Coordinates of C-alpha atoms in Angstrom, one line a residue:
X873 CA 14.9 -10.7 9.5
X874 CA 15.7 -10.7 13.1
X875 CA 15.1 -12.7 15.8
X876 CA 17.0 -12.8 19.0
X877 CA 15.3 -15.4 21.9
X878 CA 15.5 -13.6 25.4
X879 CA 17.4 -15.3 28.3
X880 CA 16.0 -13.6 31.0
X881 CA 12.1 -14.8 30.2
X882 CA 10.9 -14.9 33.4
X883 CA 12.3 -10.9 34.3
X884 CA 10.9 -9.3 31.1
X885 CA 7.3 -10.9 31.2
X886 CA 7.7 -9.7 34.9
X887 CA 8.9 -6.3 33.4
X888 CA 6.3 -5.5 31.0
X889 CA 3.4 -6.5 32.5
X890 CA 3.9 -4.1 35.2
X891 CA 4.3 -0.9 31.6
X892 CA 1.2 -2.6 30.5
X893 CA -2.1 -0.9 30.9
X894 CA -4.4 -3.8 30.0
X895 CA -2.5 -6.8 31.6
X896 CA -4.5 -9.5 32.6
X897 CA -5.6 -10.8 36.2
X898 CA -3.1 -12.3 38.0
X899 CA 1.0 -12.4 37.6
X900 CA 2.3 -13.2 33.9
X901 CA 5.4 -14.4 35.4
X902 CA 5.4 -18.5 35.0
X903 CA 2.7 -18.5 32.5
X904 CA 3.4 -20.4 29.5
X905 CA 1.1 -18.7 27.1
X906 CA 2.4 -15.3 27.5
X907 CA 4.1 -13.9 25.8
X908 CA 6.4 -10.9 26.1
X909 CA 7.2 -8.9 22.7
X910 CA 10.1 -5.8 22.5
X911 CA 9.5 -4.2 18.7
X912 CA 12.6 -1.9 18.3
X913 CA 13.6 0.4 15.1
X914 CA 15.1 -2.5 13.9
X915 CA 14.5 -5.6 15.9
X916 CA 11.4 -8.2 16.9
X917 CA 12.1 -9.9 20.1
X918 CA 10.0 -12.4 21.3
X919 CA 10.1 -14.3 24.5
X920 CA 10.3 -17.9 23.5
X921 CA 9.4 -19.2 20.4
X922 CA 7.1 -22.1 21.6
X923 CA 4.2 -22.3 23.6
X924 CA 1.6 -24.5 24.0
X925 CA -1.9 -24.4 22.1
X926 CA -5.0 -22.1 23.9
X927 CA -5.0 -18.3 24.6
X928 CA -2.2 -16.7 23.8
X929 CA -1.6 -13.3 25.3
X930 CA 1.6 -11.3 23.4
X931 CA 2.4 -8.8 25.4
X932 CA 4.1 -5.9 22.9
X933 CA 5.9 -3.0 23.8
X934 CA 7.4 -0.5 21.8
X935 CA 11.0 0.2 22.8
X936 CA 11.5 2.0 19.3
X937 CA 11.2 5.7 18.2
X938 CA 8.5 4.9 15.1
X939 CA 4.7 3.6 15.9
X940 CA 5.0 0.2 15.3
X941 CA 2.0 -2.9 14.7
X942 CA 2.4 -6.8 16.0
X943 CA 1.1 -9.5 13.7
X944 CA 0.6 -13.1 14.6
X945 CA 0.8 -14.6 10.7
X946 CA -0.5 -18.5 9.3
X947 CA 2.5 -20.2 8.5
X948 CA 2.1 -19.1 4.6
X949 CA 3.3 -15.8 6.6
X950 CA 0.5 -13.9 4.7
X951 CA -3.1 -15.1 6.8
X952 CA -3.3 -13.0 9.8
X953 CA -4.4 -14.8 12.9
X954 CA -4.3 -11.7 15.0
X955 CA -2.8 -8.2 15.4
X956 CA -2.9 -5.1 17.2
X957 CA -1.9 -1.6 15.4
X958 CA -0.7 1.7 16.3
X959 CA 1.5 1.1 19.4
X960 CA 3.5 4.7 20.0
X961 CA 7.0 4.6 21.0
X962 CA 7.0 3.9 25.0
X963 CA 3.6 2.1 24.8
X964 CA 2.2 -1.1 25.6
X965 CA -0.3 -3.5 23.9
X966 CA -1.9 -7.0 24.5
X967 CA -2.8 -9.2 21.8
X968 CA -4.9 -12.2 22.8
X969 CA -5.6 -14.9 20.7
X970 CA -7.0 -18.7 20.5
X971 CA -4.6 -20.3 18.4
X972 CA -4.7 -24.3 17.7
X973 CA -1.4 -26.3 17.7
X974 CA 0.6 -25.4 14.1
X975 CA 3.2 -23.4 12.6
X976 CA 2.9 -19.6 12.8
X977 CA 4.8 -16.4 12.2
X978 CA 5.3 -13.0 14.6
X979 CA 6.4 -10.0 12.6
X980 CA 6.9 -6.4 14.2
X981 CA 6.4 -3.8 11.8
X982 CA 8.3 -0.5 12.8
X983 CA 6.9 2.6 11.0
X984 CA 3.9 0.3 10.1
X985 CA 5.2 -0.1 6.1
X986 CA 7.2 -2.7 4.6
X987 CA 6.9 -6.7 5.4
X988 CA 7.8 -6.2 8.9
X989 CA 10.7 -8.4 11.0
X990 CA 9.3 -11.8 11.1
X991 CA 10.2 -15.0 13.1
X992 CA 8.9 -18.6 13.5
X993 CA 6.5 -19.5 15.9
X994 CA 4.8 -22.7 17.1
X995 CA 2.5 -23.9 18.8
X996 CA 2.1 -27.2 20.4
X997 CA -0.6 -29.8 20.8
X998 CA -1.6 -29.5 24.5
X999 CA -3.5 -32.4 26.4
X1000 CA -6.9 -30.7 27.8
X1001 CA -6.2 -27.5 25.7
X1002 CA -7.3 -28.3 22.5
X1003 CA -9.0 -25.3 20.8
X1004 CA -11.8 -25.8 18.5
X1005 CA -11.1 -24.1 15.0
X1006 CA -15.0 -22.1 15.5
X1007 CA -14.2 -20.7 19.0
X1008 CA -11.0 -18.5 17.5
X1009 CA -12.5 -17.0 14.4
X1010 CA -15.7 -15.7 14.6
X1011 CA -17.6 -14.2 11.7
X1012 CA -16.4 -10.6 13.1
X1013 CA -12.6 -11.4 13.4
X1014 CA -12.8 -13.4 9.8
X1015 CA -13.8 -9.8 8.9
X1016 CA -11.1 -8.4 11.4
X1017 CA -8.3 -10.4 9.9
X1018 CA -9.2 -10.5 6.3
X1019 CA -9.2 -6.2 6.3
X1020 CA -6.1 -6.2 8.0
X1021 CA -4.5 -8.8 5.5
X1022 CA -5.9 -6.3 2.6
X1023 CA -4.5 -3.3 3.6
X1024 CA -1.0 -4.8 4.8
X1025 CA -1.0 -6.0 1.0
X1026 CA -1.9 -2.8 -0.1
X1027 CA 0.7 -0.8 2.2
X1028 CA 3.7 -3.5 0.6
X1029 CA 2.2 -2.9 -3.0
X1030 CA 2.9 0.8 -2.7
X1031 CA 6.1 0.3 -0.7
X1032 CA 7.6 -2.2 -3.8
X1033 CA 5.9 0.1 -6.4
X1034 CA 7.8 3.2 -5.0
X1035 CA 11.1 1.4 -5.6
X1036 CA 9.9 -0.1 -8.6
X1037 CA 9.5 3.1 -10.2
X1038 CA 12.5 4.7 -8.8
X1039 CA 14.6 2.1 -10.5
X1040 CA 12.9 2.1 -14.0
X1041 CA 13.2 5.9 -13.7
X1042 CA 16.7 5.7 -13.3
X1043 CA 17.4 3.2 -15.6
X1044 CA 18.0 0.7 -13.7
X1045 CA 16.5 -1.5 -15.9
X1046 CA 18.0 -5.8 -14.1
X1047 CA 17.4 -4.1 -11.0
X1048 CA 13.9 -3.3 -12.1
X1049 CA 13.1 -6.5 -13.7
X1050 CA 14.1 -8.7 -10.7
X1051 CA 11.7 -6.6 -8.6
X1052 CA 8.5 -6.5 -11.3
X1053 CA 6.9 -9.6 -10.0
X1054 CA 8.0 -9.4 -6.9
X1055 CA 5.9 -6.1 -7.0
X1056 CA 3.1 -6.9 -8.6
X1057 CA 2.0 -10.1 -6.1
X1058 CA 0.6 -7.8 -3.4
X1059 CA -1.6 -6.5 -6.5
X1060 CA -2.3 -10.1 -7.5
X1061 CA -3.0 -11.0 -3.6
X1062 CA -5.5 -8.5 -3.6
X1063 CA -6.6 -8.7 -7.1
X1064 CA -10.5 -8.6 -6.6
X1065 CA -10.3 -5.6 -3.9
X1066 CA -7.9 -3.3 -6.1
X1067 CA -10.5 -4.4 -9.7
X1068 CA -13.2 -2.9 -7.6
X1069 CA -11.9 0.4 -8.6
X1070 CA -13.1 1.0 -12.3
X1071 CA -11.3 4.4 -12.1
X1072 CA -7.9 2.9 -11.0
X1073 CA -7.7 -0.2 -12.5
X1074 CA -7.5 0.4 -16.4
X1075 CA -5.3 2.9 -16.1
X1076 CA -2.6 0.5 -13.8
X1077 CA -3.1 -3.0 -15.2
X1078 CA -4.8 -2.8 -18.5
X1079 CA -2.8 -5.4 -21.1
X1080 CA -2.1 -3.9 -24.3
X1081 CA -4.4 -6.6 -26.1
X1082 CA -7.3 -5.5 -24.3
X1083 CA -7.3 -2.0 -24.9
X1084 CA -10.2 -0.3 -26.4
X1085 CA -10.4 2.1 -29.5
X1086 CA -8.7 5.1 -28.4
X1087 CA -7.9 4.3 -24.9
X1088 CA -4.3 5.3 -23.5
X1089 CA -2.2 2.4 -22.5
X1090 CA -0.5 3.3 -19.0
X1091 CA 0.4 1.0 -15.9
X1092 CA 2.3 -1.7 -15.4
X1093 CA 2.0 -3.5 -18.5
X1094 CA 2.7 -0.8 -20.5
X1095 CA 6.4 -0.5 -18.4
X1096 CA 6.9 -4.4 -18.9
X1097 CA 6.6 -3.8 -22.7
X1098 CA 9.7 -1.4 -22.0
X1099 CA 11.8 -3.5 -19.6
X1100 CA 10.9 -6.7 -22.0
X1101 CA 10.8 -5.5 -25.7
X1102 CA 12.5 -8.2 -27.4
X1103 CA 9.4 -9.6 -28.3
X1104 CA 8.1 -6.6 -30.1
X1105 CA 8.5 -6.0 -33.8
X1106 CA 10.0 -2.1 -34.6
X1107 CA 9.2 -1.4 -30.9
X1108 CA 11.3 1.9 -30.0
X1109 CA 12.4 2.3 -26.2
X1110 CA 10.3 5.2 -24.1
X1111 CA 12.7 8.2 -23.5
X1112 CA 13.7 9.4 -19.9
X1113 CA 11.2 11.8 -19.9
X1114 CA 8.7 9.2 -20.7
X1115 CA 9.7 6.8 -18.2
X1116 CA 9.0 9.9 -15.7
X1117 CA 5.8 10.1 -17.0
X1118 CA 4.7 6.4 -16.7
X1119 CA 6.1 5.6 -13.5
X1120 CA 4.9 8.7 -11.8
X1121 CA 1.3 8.0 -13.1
X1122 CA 1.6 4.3 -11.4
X1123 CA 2.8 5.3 -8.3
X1124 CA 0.3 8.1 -7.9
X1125 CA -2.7 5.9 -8.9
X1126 CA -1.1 3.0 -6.7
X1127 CA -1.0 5.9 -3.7
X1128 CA -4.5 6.3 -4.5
X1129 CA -5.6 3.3 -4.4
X1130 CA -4.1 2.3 -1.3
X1131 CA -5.6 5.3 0.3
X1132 CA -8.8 3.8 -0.6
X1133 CA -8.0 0.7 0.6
X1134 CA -6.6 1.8 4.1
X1135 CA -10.7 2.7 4.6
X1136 CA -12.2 -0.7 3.5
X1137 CA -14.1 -3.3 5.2
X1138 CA -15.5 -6.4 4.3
X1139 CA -18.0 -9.0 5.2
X1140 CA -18.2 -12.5 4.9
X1141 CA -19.3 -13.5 2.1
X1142 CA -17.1 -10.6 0.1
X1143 CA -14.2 -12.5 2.0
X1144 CA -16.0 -16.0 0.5
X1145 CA -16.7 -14.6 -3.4
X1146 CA -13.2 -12.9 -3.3
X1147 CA -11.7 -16.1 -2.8
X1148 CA -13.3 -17.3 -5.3
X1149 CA -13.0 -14.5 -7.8
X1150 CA -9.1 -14.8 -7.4
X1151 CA -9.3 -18.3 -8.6
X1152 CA -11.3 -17.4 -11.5
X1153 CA -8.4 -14.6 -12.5
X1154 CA -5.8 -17.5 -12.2
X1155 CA -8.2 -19.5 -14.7
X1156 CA -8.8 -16.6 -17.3
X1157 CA -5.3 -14.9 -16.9
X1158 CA -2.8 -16.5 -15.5
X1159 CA -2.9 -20.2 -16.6
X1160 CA -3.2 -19.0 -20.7
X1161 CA 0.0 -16.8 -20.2
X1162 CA -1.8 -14.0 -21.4
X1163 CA -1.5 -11.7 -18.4
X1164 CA 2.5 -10.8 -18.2
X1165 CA 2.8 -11.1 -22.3
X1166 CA 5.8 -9.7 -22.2
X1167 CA 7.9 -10.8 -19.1
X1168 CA 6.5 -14.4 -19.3
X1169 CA 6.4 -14.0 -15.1
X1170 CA 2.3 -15.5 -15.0
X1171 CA 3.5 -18.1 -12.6
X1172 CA 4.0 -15.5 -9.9
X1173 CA 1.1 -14.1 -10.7
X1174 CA -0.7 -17.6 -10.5
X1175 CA 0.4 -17.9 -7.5
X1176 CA -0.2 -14.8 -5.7
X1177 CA -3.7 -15.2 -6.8
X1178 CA -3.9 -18.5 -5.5
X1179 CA -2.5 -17.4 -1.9
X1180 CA -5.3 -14.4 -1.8
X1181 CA -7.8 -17.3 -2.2
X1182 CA -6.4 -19.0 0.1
X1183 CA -6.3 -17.0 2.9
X1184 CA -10.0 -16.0 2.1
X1185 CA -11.0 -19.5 2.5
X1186 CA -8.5 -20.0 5.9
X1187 CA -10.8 -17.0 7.3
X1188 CA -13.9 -18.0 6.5
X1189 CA -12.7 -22.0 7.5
X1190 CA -13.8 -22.2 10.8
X1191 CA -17.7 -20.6 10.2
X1192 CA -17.8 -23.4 7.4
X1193 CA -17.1 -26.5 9.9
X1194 CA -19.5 -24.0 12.8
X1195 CA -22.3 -24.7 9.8
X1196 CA -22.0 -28.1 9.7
X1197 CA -19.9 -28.2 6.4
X1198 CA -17.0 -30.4 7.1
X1199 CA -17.0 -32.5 4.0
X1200 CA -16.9 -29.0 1.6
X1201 CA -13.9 -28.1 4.3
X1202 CA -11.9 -31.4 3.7
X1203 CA -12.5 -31.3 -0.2
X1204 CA -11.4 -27.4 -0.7
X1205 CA -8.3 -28.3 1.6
X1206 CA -7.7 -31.0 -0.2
X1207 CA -7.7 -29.7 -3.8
X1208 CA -5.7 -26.3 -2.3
X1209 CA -2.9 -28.6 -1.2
X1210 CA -3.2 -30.4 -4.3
X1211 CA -2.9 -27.3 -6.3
X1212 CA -0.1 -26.1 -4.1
X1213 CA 1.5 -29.4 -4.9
X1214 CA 1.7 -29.0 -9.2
X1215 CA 3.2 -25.2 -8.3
X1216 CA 5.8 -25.8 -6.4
X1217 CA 6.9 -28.4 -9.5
X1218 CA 7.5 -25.1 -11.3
X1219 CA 9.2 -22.8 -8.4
X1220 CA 13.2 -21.8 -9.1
X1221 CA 15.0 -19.6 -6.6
X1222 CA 12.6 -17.4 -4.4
X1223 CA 10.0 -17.2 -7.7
X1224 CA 8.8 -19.7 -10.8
X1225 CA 10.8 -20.4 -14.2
X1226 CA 9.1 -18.4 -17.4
X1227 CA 6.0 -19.1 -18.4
X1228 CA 7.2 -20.4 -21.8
X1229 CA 9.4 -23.0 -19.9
X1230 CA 5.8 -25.0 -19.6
X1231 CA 5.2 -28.0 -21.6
X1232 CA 1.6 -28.0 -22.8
X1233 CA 1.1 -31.0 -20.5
X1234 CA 2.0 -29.2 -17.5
X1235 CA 0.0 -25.9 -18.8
X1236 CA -3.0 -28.7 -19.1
X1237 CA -2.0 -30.7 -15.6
X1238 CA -2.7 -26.8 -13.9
X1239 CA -5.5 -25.9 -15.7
X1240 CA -6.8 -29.0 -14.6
X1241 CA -5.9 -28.6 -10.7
X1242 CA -7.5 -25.1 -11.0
X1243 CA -10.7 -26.8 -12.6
X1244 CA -11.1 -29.0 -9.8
X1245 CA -10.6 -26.6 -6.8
X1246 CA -13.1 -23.9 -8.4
X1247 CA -15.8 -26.3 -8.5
X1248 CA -16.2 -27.0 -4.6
X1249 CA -14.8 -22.8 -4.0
X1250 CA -18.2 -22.3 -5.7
X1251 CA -20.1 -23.2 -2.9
X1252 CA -18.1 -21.7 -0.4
X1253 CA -19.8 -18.5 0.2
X1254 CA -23.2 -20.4 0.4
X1255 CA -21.9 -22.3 2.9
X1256 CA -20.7 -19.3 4.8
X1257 CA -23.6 -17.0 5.3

């Protein structure tokens, strides 16, 4: 992650709008809410790191040799409040965006792939600037954002997945273990988007207790089983040559299925029962410890599903309190936060402890928290359309 804060403010702004074919009115020099953005090969600069609540413009140029994409993130880093994609090397972009007082993050993504260099942002409570949550997020950038938060999962699904596999093909068998769940929580992000497939799914994330007569077990749990077979009575390791064979067939069907999703829209209320659906997964799944039988990593999994839903219900927030539904608003963020909470009880390092370090009690406190946030997520998409 890089971030290097420009001295000379006032000359680049001055610099860049003059490279920029869609510069506002008027000279960006001495204007507090712009922004001036230099995405390199390998570095994110941005102007100043501050700026007062309202429209934002981010002015990005790409000083790099590789097309490159701007993303103005929620301060989870994952709910994007605005982006522009596809800047060529030598080009110039404007992003503008209403963005209330909070904590944000920029990220430059060089070669468009991969998390991208990010940075925190903020923005600060202005007197006579304060921006009301419904003018910034319209129902068509709710649908804007939430596609764009989609894909970029998708994109770091495959990217993860490709070095997944090229570990576990290798035999590198820690090194592939430390990066399983860190893998598989863009697929748990986007866990309702990537089911929609029937094709794909089965065949990348069908659990070994679920199969059905005669079906052929392949994916990802069937790799866990092989990275994590203490558990399994007479289980004999898969050869070299079958490694090949399973990890190819993941990463091709996760290459498909991101090619698929690099086409997909969605509409509000497919943002509204996605977030919804993604709570239900954490509910059936993830809470029981049945989904990742062998590695015991559900936790990451509970909580990737729980950030999907969240940043469906952070889209779709501001057409909620437009419609009149403030109380629903206060209640889901309430029980989200409170959910949040009983998580981060569990969390060690960058990820959780095991699954089978939960007492029953604290297997009962989450199934609990879950209870209570589903029933108000219910009503969401009613409330919505």
């Amino acid at each position: 992650m890089t971030l290097r804060h420009l001295t000379a403010v006032a000359l680049l702004v001055s610099a860049l709008a003059a490279c920029t074919s869609n510069s506002p009115s008027g000279d960006a020099k001495g204007d507090e809410r712009t922004i001036a953005v230099t995405s390199t090969d390998d570095g994110c600069e941005v102007s100043t790191a501050e700026v007062p609540e309202g429209a934002l413009t981010f002015k990005v140029k790409n000083a790099g040799t590789k097309v490159t994409e701007f993303y103005l993130l929620g301060e989870d880093g994952l709910r994007i409040v605005g982006e522009v994609e596809n800047i060529g090397p030598d080009l110039a972009r404007d992003l503008v965006v209403n963005v209330p007082a909070g904590s944000y993050t920029t990220a430059c993504k060089p070669g468009m792939v991969g998390e991208g260099i990010r940075a925190d942002f903020t923005v600060a409570t202005s007197k006579g600037s304060t921006v009301a949550a419904g003018d910034q997020a319209t129902v068509a950038q709710a649908e804007k954002n939430y596609a764009a938060y989609v894909k970029d999962q998708s994109d770091q699904l495959l990217t993860k997945t490709t070095t997944f596999v090229d570990l576990y093909e290798a035999g590198k068998d820690d090194e592939a273990r430390e990066l399983y769940a860190q893998a598989r929580v863009h697929w748990e992000r986007i866990e309702t988007v990537a089911e929609s497939f029937g094709d794909l799914d089965p065949k990348m994330d069908a659990r070994e207790a679920d199969l059905e007569p005669g079906q052929k077990w392949t994916g990802w749990h069937r790799i866990e089983k092989d990275l994590w077979p203490q558990e399994a009575k007479d289980y004999t390791p898969l050869t070299d040559a079958e490694r090949t064979t399973f990890g190819d067939d993941l990463l091709k069907n996760t290459k498909t299925l991101d090619s698929r999703i690099q086409k997909m829209s969605f509409t509000v209320d497919q943002i509204a029962n996605g977030s919804r659906g993604l709570l239900e997964e954490v509910a059936t799944g993830k809470v029981t410890g049945e989904e990742e039988a062998w590695s015991h990593t559900d936790l990451w999994d509970f909580q990737a599903n729980v950030d999907g839903a969240k940043v469906g219900y952070d889209g779709v927030r501001p057409i909620l309190m437009d419609n009149g539904n403030s109380a629903l608003a206060r209640q889901l963020d309430s029980r989200f936060a409170e959910l949040q909470d009983l998580l981060d009880e569990h969390k060690k390092g960058d990820g959780f402890v095991s699954y089978t370090d939960l007492s029953k009690d604290e297997v009962k406190e989450l199934s609990d928290a879950v209870n209570a946030l589903s029933e108000p997520l219910s009503k969401l998409t009613a409330a919505v359309v």
